[in-house]
mmCIF file of C-alpha atoms and ligand atoms in Angstrom:
data_model
loop_
_atom_site.group_PDB
_atom_site.id
_atom_site.type_symbol
_atom_site.label_atom_id
_atom_site.label_comp_id
_atom_site.label_asym_id
_atom_site.label_seq_id
_atom_site.Cartn_x
_atom_site.Cartn_y
_atom_site.Cartn_z
ATOM 1 C CA MET A 1 -78.136 20.893 -2.801
ATOM 2 C CA THR A 2 -81.384 18.909 -2.621
ATOM 3 C CA ILE A 3 -79.842 16.134 -4.714
ATOM 4 C CA ASP A 4 -76.737 16.178 -2.591
ATOM 5 C CA CYS A 5 -78.871 15.930 0.567
ATOM 6 C CA ARG A 6 -80.844 12.996 -0.796
ATOM 7 C CA LEU A 7 -77.636 11.272 -1.849
ATOM 8 C CA ARG A 8 -76.252 11.812 1.609
ATOM 9 C CA SER A 9 -79.367 10.423 3.292
ATOM 10 C CA GLU A 10 -79.316 7.418 0.912
ATOM 11 C CA ALA A 11 -75.671 6.873 1.774
ATOM 12 C CA LEU A 12 -76.624 7.024 5.451
ATOM 13 C CA VAL A 13 -79.335 4.374 4.992
ATOM 14 C CA VAL A 14 -76.875 2.107 3.152
ATOM 15 C CA ALA A 15 -74.313 2.642 5.907
ATOM 16 C CA GLN A 16 -76.925 1.879 8.589
ATOM 17 C CA ARG A 17 -77.960 -1.315 6.770
ATOM 18 C CA CYS A 18 -74.335 -2.392 6.476
ATOM 19 C CA LEU A 19 -73.861 -1.755 10.188
ATOM 20 C CA CYS A 20 -76.986 -3.793 11.047
ATOM 21 C CA LEU A 21 -75.767 -6.662 8.855
ATOM 22 C CA ALA A 22 -72.333 -6.523 10.456
ATOM 23 C CA LEU A 23 -73.893 -6.558 13.929
ATOM 24 C CA LEU A 24 -76.013 -9.563 12.941
ATOM 25 C CA TRP A 25 -72.839 -11.423 11.903
ATOM 26 C CA LEU A 26 -70.862 -10.415 14.957
ATOM 27 C CA PRO A 27 -71.889 -13.325 17.221
ATOM 28 C CA LEU A 28 -71.077 -15.737 14.400
ATOM 29 C CA LEU A 29 -67.713 -14.077 13.852
ATOM 30 C CA ALA A 30 -67.014 -14.271 17.581
ATOM 31 C CA HIS A 31 -67.436 -18.062 17.352
ATOM 32 C CA GLY A 32 -65.364 -18.294 14.213
ATOM 33 C CA GLY A 33 -61.969 -18.128 15.911
ATOM 34 C CA TRP A 34 -61.357 -21.911 16.193
ATOM 35 C CA GLU A 35 -58.299 -22.976 14.264
ATOM 36 C CA SER A 36 -56.666 -26.401 14.131
ATOM 37 C CA LEU A 37 -53.483 -27.970 12.835
ATOM 38 C CA ASP A 38 -52.438 -31.604 12.346
ATOM 39 C CA HIS A 39 -48.946 -32.819 11.692
ATOM 40 C CA GLU A 40 -46.483 -35.597 12.536
ATOM 41 C CA ALA A 41 -43.635 -35.331 15.035
ATOM 42 C CA MET A 42 -41.973 -37.599 17.591
ATOM 43 C CA GLY A 43 -43.218 -40.613 15.644
ATOM 44 C CA THR A 44 -46.838 -39.740 16.302
ATOM 45 C CA ARG A 45 -49.745 -37.595 15.135
ATOM 46 C CA ILE A 46 -49.990 -34.127 16.655
ATOM 47 C CA HIS A 47 -53.404 -32.495 16.749
ATOM 48 C CA ALA A 48 -53.852 -28.972 18.089
ATOM 49 C CA GLU A 49 -56.877 -26.668 18.289
ATOM 50 C CA ALA A 50 -57.035 -23.135 19.621
ATOM 51 C CA TRP A 51 -59.583 -20.348 19.926
ATOM 52 C CA HIS A 52 -58.920 -16.649 19.756
ATOM 53 C CA ALA A 53 -61.194 -13.757 18.793
ATOM 54 C CA ASP A 54 -58.598 -12.994 16.137
ATOM 55 C CA PRO A 55 -58.167 -16.228 14.134
ATOM 56 C CA GLU A 56 -54.811 -14.999 12.830
ATOM 57 C CA ILE A 57 -53.422 -15.088 16.387
ATOM 58 C CA ALA A 58 -54.656 -18.687 16.780
ATOM 59 C CA ARG A 59 -53.115 -19.668 13.422
ATOM 60 C CA ARG A 60 -49.762 -18.106 14.319
ATOM 61 C CA ALA A 61 -49.677 -19.872 17.718
ATOM 62 C CA LEU A 62 -50.486 -23.224 16.077
ATOM 63 C CA ALA A 63 -47.628 -22.750 13.607
ATOM 64 C CA GLU A 64 -45.321 -21.925 16.513
ATOM 65 C CA VAL A 65 -46.460 -25.103 18.307
ATOM 66 C CA GLN A 66 -45.650 -27.147 15.193
ATOM 67 C CA THR A 67 -42.136 -25.648 15.007
ATOM 68 C CA GLU A 68 -41.595 -26.339 18.719
ATOM 69 C CA MET A 69 -42.688 -29.989 18.401
ATOM 70 C CA GLN A 70 -40.253 -30.454 15.520
ATOM 71 C CA ARG A 71 -37.473 -28.839 17.549
ATOM 72 C CA ILE A 72 -38.111 -31.165 20.511
ATOM 73 C CA ASP A 73 -38.160 -34.155 18.156
ATOM 74 C CA ALA A 74 -34.852 -33.104 16.554
ATOM 75 C CA ALA A 75 -33.215 -32.608 19.972
ATOM 76 C CA PHE A 76 -34.422 -35.706 21.817
ATOM 77 C CA SER A 77 -35.127 -38.373 19.221
ATOM 78 C CA PRO A 78 -33.152 -41.582 19.821
ATOM 79 C CA TYR A 79 -33.537 -42.393 16.111
ATOM 80 C CA ARG A 80 -31.640 -39.357 14.846
ATOM 81 C CA GLU A 81 -27.874 -39.561 14.844
ATOM 82 C CA ASP A 82 -27.620 -35.767 15.126
ATOM 83 C CA SER A 83 -29.976 -35.343 18.117
ATOM 84 C CA GLU A 84 -28.599 -34.170 21.449
ATOM 85 C CA LEU A 85 -29.884 -37.392 23.011
ATOM 86 C CA SER A 86 -27.816 -39.503 20.560
ATOM 87 C CA PHE A 87 -24.805 -37.349 21.393
ATOM 88 C CA LEU A 88 -25.391 -38.020 25.107
ATOM 89 C CA ASN A 89 -25.690 -41.768 24.493
ATOM 90 C CA ARG A 90 -22.443 -41.793 22.496
ATOM 91 C CA GLU A 91 -20.413 -39.707 24.933
ATOM 92 C CA ALA A 92 -21.673 -40.002 28.527
ATOM 93 C CA SER A 93 -20.280 -43.487 29.251
ATOM 94 C CA LYS A 94 -16.815 -42.082 28.417
ATOM 95 C CA GLY A 95 -17.039 -39.262 30.992
ATOM 96 C CA TRP A 96 -18.581 -35.895 31.820
ATOM 97 C CA THR A 97 -20.535 -34.606 28.821
ATOM 98 C CA GLN A 98 -21.660 -31.023 28.349
ATOM 99 C CA VAL A 99 -25.385 -30.816 27.510
ATOM 100 C CA SER A 100 -28.151 -28.213 27.198
ATOM 101 C CA ALA A 101 -30.020 -26.830 30.212
ATOM 102 C CA GLU A 102 -33.180 -28.319 28.701
ATOM 103 C CA LEU A 103 -31.738 -31.860 28.693
ATOM 104 C CA ILE A 104 -30.593 -31.379 32.308
ATOM 105 C CA ARG A 105 -34.188 -30.393 33.210
ATOM 106 C CA LEU A 106 -35.662 -33.431 31.438
ATOM 107 C CA LEU A 107 -33.203 -35.842 33.066
ATOM 108 C CA THR A 108 -33.759 -34.268 36.493
ATOM 109 C CA ALA A 109 -37.557 -34.506 36.103
ATOM 110 C CA SER A 110 -37.151 -38.141 35.018
ATOM 111 C CA GLN A 111 -35.058 -38.973 38.087
ATOM 112 C CA ARG A 112 -37.686 -37.430 40.370
ATOM 113 C CA VAL A 113 -40.352 -39.697 38.890
ATOM 114 C CA SER A 114 -37.943 -42.658 39.178
ATOM 115 C CA GLU A 115 -37.597 -41.971 42.910
ATOM 116 C CA LEU A 116 -41.351 -41.508 43.318
ATOM 117 C CA THR A 117 -42.123 -44.788 41.545
ATOM 118 C CA GLU A 118 -39.230 -46.744 43.078
ATOM 119 C CA GLY A 119 -37.605 -47.192 39.704
ATOM 120 C CA ALA A 120 -40.687 -48.207 37.671
ATOM 121 C CA PHE A 121 -40.026 -45.096 35.597
ATOM 122 C CA ASP A 122 -36.473 -45.273 34.371
ATOM 123 C CA VAL A 123 -35.179 -43.632 31.196
ATOM 124 C CA THR A 124 -32.257 -46.105 31.211
ATOM 125 C CA PHE A 125 -34.811 -48.852 30.393
ATOM 126 C CA ALA A 126 -33.478 -48.269 26.873
ATOM 127 C CA SER A 127 -30.231 -50.070 27.750
ATOM 128 C CA ALA A 128 -32.384 -53.168 27.057
ATOM 129 C CA GLY A 129 -35.288 -51.486 25.213
ATOM 130 C CA ARG A 130 -33.026 -50.528 22.297
ATOM 131 C CA TYR A 131 -32.719 -54.210 21.322
ATOM 132 C CA TYR A 132 -36.436 -54.601 20.539
ATOM 133 C CA ASP A 133 -37.745 -53.832 17.073
ATOM 134 C CA TYR A 134 -41.544 -53.758 17.265
ATOM 135 C CA ARG A 135 -42.051 -53.086 13.565
ATOM 136 C CA ARG A 136 -39.955 -56.053 12.521
ATOM 137 C CA GLY A 137 -41.152 -58.230 15.417
ATOM 138 C CA GLU A 138 -37.691 -58.748 16.933
ATOM 139 C CA ALA A 139 -36.791 -59.297 20.614
ATOM 140 C CA PRO A 140 -33.250 -59.706 22.032
ATOM 141 C CA ASP A 141 -32.002 -63.178 22.974
ATOM 142 C CA GLN A 142 -31.541 -63.964 26.677
ATOM 143 C CA ALA A 143 -27.749 -63.378 26.688
ATOM 144 C CA THR A 144 -28.124 -59.917 25.120
ATOM 145 C CA LEU A 145 -30.925 -59.085 27.539
ATOM 146 C CA ASP A 146 -28.923 -60.248 30.586
ATOM 147 C CA SER A 147 -25.967 -57.985 29.861
ATOM 148 C CA ALA A 148 -28.183 -55.078 28.709
ATOM 149 C CA VAL A 149 -30.168 -55.099 31.975
ATOM 150 C CA GLU A 150 -26.930 -54.250 33.807
ATOM 151 C CA GLY A 151 -27.088 -50.805 32.246
ATOM 152 C CA ILE A 152 -30.586 -50.112 33.627
ATOM 153 C CA ASP A 153 -30.640 -47.969 36.753
ATOM 154 C CA TYR A 154 -31.566 -44.303 36.896
ATOM 155 C CA ARG A 155 -28.794 -43.884 39.480
ATOM 156 C CA HIS A 156 -26.274 -44.720 36.752
ATOM 157 C CA ILE A 157 -26.994 -41.209 35.399
ATOM 158 C CA GLU A 158 -24.979 -38.628 37.261
ATOM 159 C CA ILE A 159 -26.198 -35.073 36.766
ATOM 160 C CA ASP A 160 -24.055 -32.049 37.560
ATOM 161 C CA ALA A 161 -26.674 -29.329 37.128
ATOM 162 C CA ALA A 162 -24.386 -26.488 38.225
ATOM 163 C CA ARG A 163 -21.870 -27.278 35.478
ATOM 164 C CA GLN A 164 -24.528 -28.481 33.052
ATOM 165 C CA ARG A 165 -22.930 -31.878 32.461
ATOM 166 C CA VAL A 166 -23.895 -35.537 32.671
ATOM 167 C CA ARG A 167 -22.079 -38.866 32.833
ATOM 168 C CA PHE A 168 -23.152 -42.496 32.863
ATOM 169 C CA LYS A 169 -21.622 -44.710 35.502
ATOM 170 C CA HIS A 170 -22.123 -47.883 33.467
ATOM 171 C CA ALA A 171 -20.860 -48.658 29.978
ATOM 172 C CA ALA A 172 -24.131 -50.404 28.978
ATOM 173 C CA THR A 173 -26.329 -47.448 29.994
ATOM 174 C CA TYR A 174 -28.440 -45.936 27.231
ATOM 175 C CA VAL A 175 -31.188 -43.338 27.640
ATOM 176 C CA ASP A 176 -34.507 -42.873 25.822
ATOM 177 C CA LEU A 177 -36.910 -40.065 26.761
ATOM 178 C CA GLY A 178 -39.912 -41.603 24.946
ATOM 179 C CA GLY A 179 -41.814 -41.917 28.252
ATOM 180 C CA ILE A 180 -41.668 -38.209 29.047
ATOM 181 C CA ALA A 181 -40.909 -36.202 25.879
ATOM 182 C CA LYS A 182 -44.438 -36.032 24.460
ATOM 183 C CA GLY A 183 -45.849 -34.819 27.779
ATOM 184 C CA TYR A 184 -43.102 -32.214 27.891
ATOM 185 C CA ALA A 185 -43.937 -31.194 24.315
ATOM 186 C CA VAL A 186 -47.647 -30.638 25.064
ATOM 187 C CA ASP A 187 -46.644 -28.551 28.103
ATOM 188 C CA ARG A 188 -44.453 -26.417 25.823
ATOM 189 C CA ALA A 189 -47.441 -26.019 23.488
ATOM 190 C CA ALA A 190 -49.571 -24.836 26.427
ATOM 191 C CA THR A 191 -46.923 -22.222 27.278
ATOM 192 C CA ILE A 192 -46.930 -20.994 23.658
ATOM 193 C CA PHE A 193 -50.727 -20.716 23.641
ATOM 194 C CA ALA A 194 -50.791 -18.860 26.963
ATOM 195 C CA ALA A 195 -48.107 -16.405 25.763
ATOM 196 C CA ALA A 196 -50.269 -15.664 22.696
ATOM 197 C CA GLY A 197 -53.224 -14.817 24.953
ATOM 198 C CA ILE A 198 -55.089 -18.010 24.038
ATOM 199 C CA ARG A 199 -57.164 -19.371 26.913
ATOM 200 C CA GLU A 200 -58.968 -22.200 25.146
ATOM 201 C CA ALA A 201 -56.872 -24.810 23.387
ATOM 202 C CA SER A 202 -56.075 -28.484 23.199
ATOM 203 C CA VAL A 203 -52.981 -30.249 21.934
ATOM 204 C CA SER A 204 -52.330 -33.949 21.747
ATOM 205 C CA ALA A 205 -49.212 -35.881 20.813
ATOM 206 C CA GLY A 206 -50.294 -39.517 20.534
ATOM 207 C CA GLY A 207 -51.535 -40.495 23.997
ATOM 208 C CA ASP A 208 -50.574 -37.228 25.708
ATOM 209 C CA THR A 209 -52.988 -34.309 25.749
ATOM 210 C CA ARG A 210 -52.907 -30.912 27.371
ATOM 211 C CA ILE A 211 -56.106 -28.899 27.626
ATOM 212 C CA LEU A 212 -56.397 -25.170 28.299
ATOM 213 C CA GLY A 213 -59.734 -23.831 29.532
ATOM 214 C CA ASP A 214 -62.873 -25.319 28.022
ATOM 215 C CA ARG A 215 -64.558 -25.358 24.604
ATOM 216 C CA ARG A 216 -66.401 -22.008 24.745
ATOM 217 C CA GLY A 217 -68.377 -22.985 27.846
ATOM 218 C CA GLN A 218 -68.528 -26.736 27.114
ATOM 219 C CA PRO A 219 -66.017 -29.296 28.397
ATOM 220 C CA TRP A 220 -63.529 -30.906 26.049
ATOM 221 C CA VAL A 221 -64.231 -34.594 25.597
ATOM 222 C CA VAL A 222 -61.197 -36.879 25.584
ATOM 223 C CA GLY A 223 -61.624 -40.554 24.793
ATOM 224 C CA VAL A 224 -59.565 -43.390 26.248
ATOM 225 C CA GLN A 225 -59.118 -46.041 23.600
ATOM 226 C CA HIS A 226 -60.364 -49.567 24.203
ATOM 227 C CA PRO A 227 -57.128 -51.566 24.596
ATOM 228 C CA ARG A 228 -58.308 -54.498 22.490
ATOM 229 C CA ASP A 229 -60.630 -52.829 19.973
ATOM 230 C CA THR A 230 -58.981 -49.852 18.273
ATOM 231 C CA LYS A 231 -62.295 -48.648 16.851
ATOM 232 C CA LYS A 232 -63.905 -48.370 20.294
ATOM 233 C CA MET A 233 -63.484 -46.018 23.233
ATOM 234 C CA ALA A 234 -63.265 -47.593 26.692
ATOM 235 C CA VAL A 235 -64.483 -44.348 28.223
ATOM 236 C CA ARG A 236 -65.017 -40.681 27.348
ATOM 237 C CA LEU A 237 -64.064 -37.981 29.832
ATOM 238 C CA PRO A 238 -65.450 -34.428 29.900
ATOM 239 C CA LEU A 239 -62.476 -32.255 30.872
ATOM 240 C CA SER A 240 -61.168 -28.722 31.211
ATOM 241 C CA ASP A 241 -57.781 -27.260 32.177
ATOM 242 C CA THR A 242 -55.824 -30.461 32.636
ATOM 243 C CA ALA A 243 -53.190 -32.779 31.265
ATOM 244 C CA ILE A 244 -54.135 -36.358 30.441
ATOM 245 C CA SER A 245 -51.859 -39.186 29.327
ATOM 246 C CA THR A 246 -52.621 -42.756 28.358
ATOM 247 C CA SER A 247 -50.087 -45.565 28.082
ATOM 248 C CA GLY A 248 -51.201 -48.790 26.440
ATOM 249 C CA ASP A 249 -49.738 -52.142 25.442
ATOM 250 C CA TYR A 250 -51.456 -51.783 22.036
ATOM 251 C CA GLU A 251 -49.410 -48.815 20.794
ATOM 252 C CA ARG A 252 -46.299 -50.624 19.579
ATOM 253 C CA PHE A 253 -46.235 -54.388 19.929
ATOM 254 C CA PHE A 254 -45.934 -57.790 18.325
ATOM 255 C CA VAL A 255 -47.000 -61.211 19.552
ATOM 256 C CA GLN A 256 -44.613 -64.164 19.386
ATOM 257 C CA ASP A 257 -45.282 -67.646 20.822
ATOM 258 C CA GLY A 258 -48.247 -66.232 22.725
ATOM 259 C CA VAL A 259 -46.139 -63.490 24.376
ATOM 260 C CA ARG A 260 -47.055 -59.849 23.792
ATOM 261 C CA TYR A 261 -43.895 -57.801 23.303
ATOM 262 C CA HIS A 262 -44.741 -54.122 23.676
ATOM 263 C CA HIS A 263 -42.928 -50.846 24.222
ATOM 264 C CA ILE A 264 -43.389 -50.358 27.990
ATOM 265 C CA ILE A 265 -40.468 -52.054 29.691
ATOM 266 C CA ASP A 266 -40.172 -53.283 33.265
ATOM 267 C CA PRO A 267 -36.727 -51.975 34.280
ATOM 268 C CA THR A 268 -36.129 -54.934 36.602
ATOM 269 C CA SER A 269 -36.249 -57.474 33.757
ATOM 270 C CA GLY A 270 -35.807 -55.510 30.525
ATOM 271 C CA SER A 271 -38.987 -57.235 29.254
ATOM 272 C CA SER A 272 -42.439 -55.806 28.533
ATOM 273 C CA ALA A 273 -44.458 -55.032 31.676
ATOM 274 C CA ALA A 274 -47.369 -57.443 31.993
ATOM 275 C CA GLY A 275 -49.541 -55.991 34.779
ATOM 276 C CA SER A 276 -51.844 -53.720 32.755
ATOM 277 C CA MET A 277 -53.414 -53.098 29.345
ATOM 278 C CA SER A 278 -53.876 -49.362 29.686
ATOM 279 C CA VAL A 279 -53.231 -46.594 32.208
ATOM 280 C CA THR A 280 -54.630 -43.059 32.046
ATOM 281 C CA ILE A 281 -53.376 -40.313 34.337
ATOM 282 C CA LEU A 282 -54.881 -36.853 34.857
ATOM 283 C CA GLY A 283 -52.941 -34.040 36.483
ATOM 284 C CA PRO A 284 -51.740 -30.479 36.127
ATOM 285 C CA SER A 285 -48.758 -31.021 33.801
ATOM 286 C CA GLY A 286 -48.103 -33.232 30.792
ATOM 287 C CA ILE A 287 -44.515 -34.046 31.700
ATOM 288 C CA PHE A 288 -45.751 -35.589 34.952
ATOM 289 C CA THR A 289 -48.879 -37.341 33.604
ATOM 290 C CA ASP A 290 -46.811 -38.804 30.755
ATOM 291 C CA ALA A 291 -44.088 -40.201 33.013
ATOM 292 C CA LEU A 292 -46.662 -41.412 35.538
ATOM 293 C CA SER A 293 -48.847 -43.198 32.972
ATOM 294 C CA THR A 294 -45.802 -45.161 31.798
ATOM 295 C CA SER A 295 -44.611 -46.003 35.305
ATOM 296 C CA VAL A 296 -48.037 -46.841 36.791
ATOM 297 C CA PHE A 297 -48.368 -49.232 33.850
ATOM 298 C CA VAL A 298 -45.129 -50.911 34.994
ATOM 299 C CA LEU A 299 -46.254 -50.999 38.651
ATOM 300 C CA GLY A 300 -49.463 -52.864 37.766
ATOM 301 C CA ALA A 301 -53.024 -52.143 38.899
ATOM 302 C CA ALA A 302 -52.812 -52.590 42.685
ATOM 303 C CA LYS A 303 -49.520 -50.789 43.388
ATOM 304 C CA GLY A 304 -50.200 -48.237 40.656
ATOM 305 C CA MET A 305 -53.639 -47.247 41.971
ATOM 306 C CA ALA A 306 -52.299 -47.005 45.525
ATOM 307 C CA LEU A 307 -49.661 -44.553 44.282
ATOM 308 C CA ILE A 308 -52.216 -42.456 42.335
ATOM 309 C CA ASN A 309 -54.526 -42.256 45.348
ATOM 310 C CA GLN A 310 -51.746 -41.031 47.558
ATOM 311 C CA MET A 311 -50.859 -38.088 45.267
ATOM 312 C CA PRO A 312 -52.980 -34.934 45.631
ATOM 313 C CA GLY A 313 -54.183 -33.496 42.305
ATOM 314 C CA ILE A 314 -53.544 -36.739 40.413
ATOM 315 C CA ASP A 315 -56.306 -39.022 39.150
ATOM 316 C CA GLY A 316 -56.210 -42.161 37.104
ATOM 317 C CA ILE A 317 -57.977 -44.999 35.328
ATOM 318 C CA ILE A 318 -56.348 -48.399 35.047
ATOM 319 C CA ILE A 319 -57.415 -51.261 32.815
ATOM 320 C CA ASP A 320 -55.633 -54.257 34.283
ATOM 321 C CA ALA A 321 -54.267 -57.329 32.516
ATOM 322 C CA ALA A 322 -57.693 -59.031 32.756
ATOM 323 C CA GLY A 323 -59.475 -56.014 31.230
ATOM 324 C CA ASN A 324 -61.046 -54.701 34.458
ATOM 325 C CA MET A 325 -61.309 -50.926 34.717
ATOM 326 C CA THR A 326 -60.714 -49.122 38.035
ATOM 327 C CA TYR A 327 -60.912 -45.416 38.881
ATOM 328 C CA SER A 328 -58.936 -43.485 41.471
ATOM 329 C CA ASP A 329 -60.835 -42.395 44.606
ATOM 330 C CA GLU A 330 -61.590 -38.839 43.509
ATOM 331 C CA LEU A 331 -62.656 -39.625 39.980
ATOM 332 C CA VAL A 332 -66.389 -40.017 39.535
ATOM 333 C CA PRO A 333 -66.814 -42.822 37.004
ATOM 334 C CA PRO A 334 -68.223 -41.225 33.842
ATOM 335 C CA THR A 335 -70.820 -42.983 31.715
ATOM 336 C CA ALA A 336 -69.213 -45.704 29.624
ATOM 337 C CA ALA A 337 -68.869 -44.975 25.950
ATOM 338 C CA PRO A 338 -71.096 -46.920 23.556
HETATM 339 P P1 LIG B 401 -45.967 -43.900 26.878
HETATM 340 O O1 LIG B 401 -46.668 -44.150 25.591
HETATM 341 O O2 LIG B 401 -46.037 -42.530 27.391
HETATM 342 O O3 LIG B 401 -46.268 -44.907 27.905
HETATM 343 O O4 LIG B 401 -44.434 -44.074 26.592
HETATM 344 C C1 LIG B 401 -43.930 -45.277 26.153
HETATM 345 C C2 LIG B 401 -42.498 -45.023 25.870
HETATM 346 O O5 LIG B 401 -41.815 -44.802 27.107
HETATM 347 C C3 LIG B 401 -41.789 -46.174 25.219
HETATM 348 O O6 LIG B 401 -41.923 -46.153 23.821
HETATM 349 C C4 LIG B 401 -40.374 -45.929 25.677
HETATM 350 O O7 LIG B 401 -39.769 -44.977 24.855
HETATM 351 C C5 LIG B 401 -40.538 -45.340 27.062
HETATM 352 N N1 LIG B 401 -40.463 -46.321 28.168
HETATM 353 C C6 LIG B 401 -40.774 -47.637 28.152
HETATM 354 N N2 LIG B 401 -40.636 -48.197 29.366
HETATM 355 C C7 LIG B 401 -40.209 -47.199 30.200
HETATM 356 C C8 LIG B 401 -39.881 -47.146 31.586
HETATM 357 N N3 LIG B 401 -39.986 -48.198 32.380
HETATM 358 N N4 LIG B 401 -39.486 -45.940 32.082
HETATM 359 C C9 LIG B 401 -39.384 -44.855 31.292
HETATM 360 N N5 LIG B 401 -39.683 -44.845 29.989
HETATM 361 C C10 LIG B 401 -40.092 -46.005 29.444
HETATM 362 MG MG1 LIG B 402 -46.554 -41.870 29.331
#
């Protein structure tokens, strides 16, 4: 009995010590829920981080985000013969083509931005854009460009949302969603995180980032790359709960006879837009900041900044063709990065 009692009291002491140790570790465990995942999709690097008290929930959400990015890539890549976008490009000049509700939504969102930017954003840019090969350093000759430009006009895309079908009104029209798809993808990631109960997360697909909440009480810090020195940041921005997209002429380009051929196309000419080096847009959704960063780039610094300043909830930073950086009215210039 005595022995049993002593054993029991010893067991109690051990249990108490274990409890104390566990309590000591608790704050550390509470901060241990950050998980991250890197992978490639949509021709770019995807980086995602998420916090949850239960790290397993964060890990599962990150895996779901990866699957979703790959799905979006498979559906809307212009480089895959079997993507829905390639199907649209093959069929829609022949007549009404049945497509997914998701593609209807993306095309409708694109047309809204086209109207807002007076055609600077135009997914039919690809009617000419498809003839550039930035990796091989190839640009179309003038005759090819002249006939290709005929296919560029967002109004050539007719959308019948009720019957979920699309047709192109011009035989040379060709669509590429590269200016909006990554922003859409980071929005989808944000929806996945929110559904999993995650309130603090960040996901970036190349130049498009979506941020949920903050970093456990601290802001997230997002850098805007220096357009002419890839190792440097032009500026660092402390942010929470936002979408941020940067478009730059340094992403995909080649230089020939002193001309910089890059992947952002002025729809009026079918040639690379020359008014800016880099445009960063901040706003509530990635699909919008992505499309806007591309189109403000096309508009050039003066027209582009005027448009940003007239839109509530949208901020921006433009580095113009001469390398001068300007901020939209409501953005307090942060301290320049070293
Ligand atoms: P971003 O890096 O978001 O500026 O997107 C650049 C991509 O947008 C290019 O690689 C093209 O796929 C696409 N793009 C280029 N010019 C335009 C344009 N004027 N309107 C819409 N999309 C464009
Ligand atoms: Mg963009």
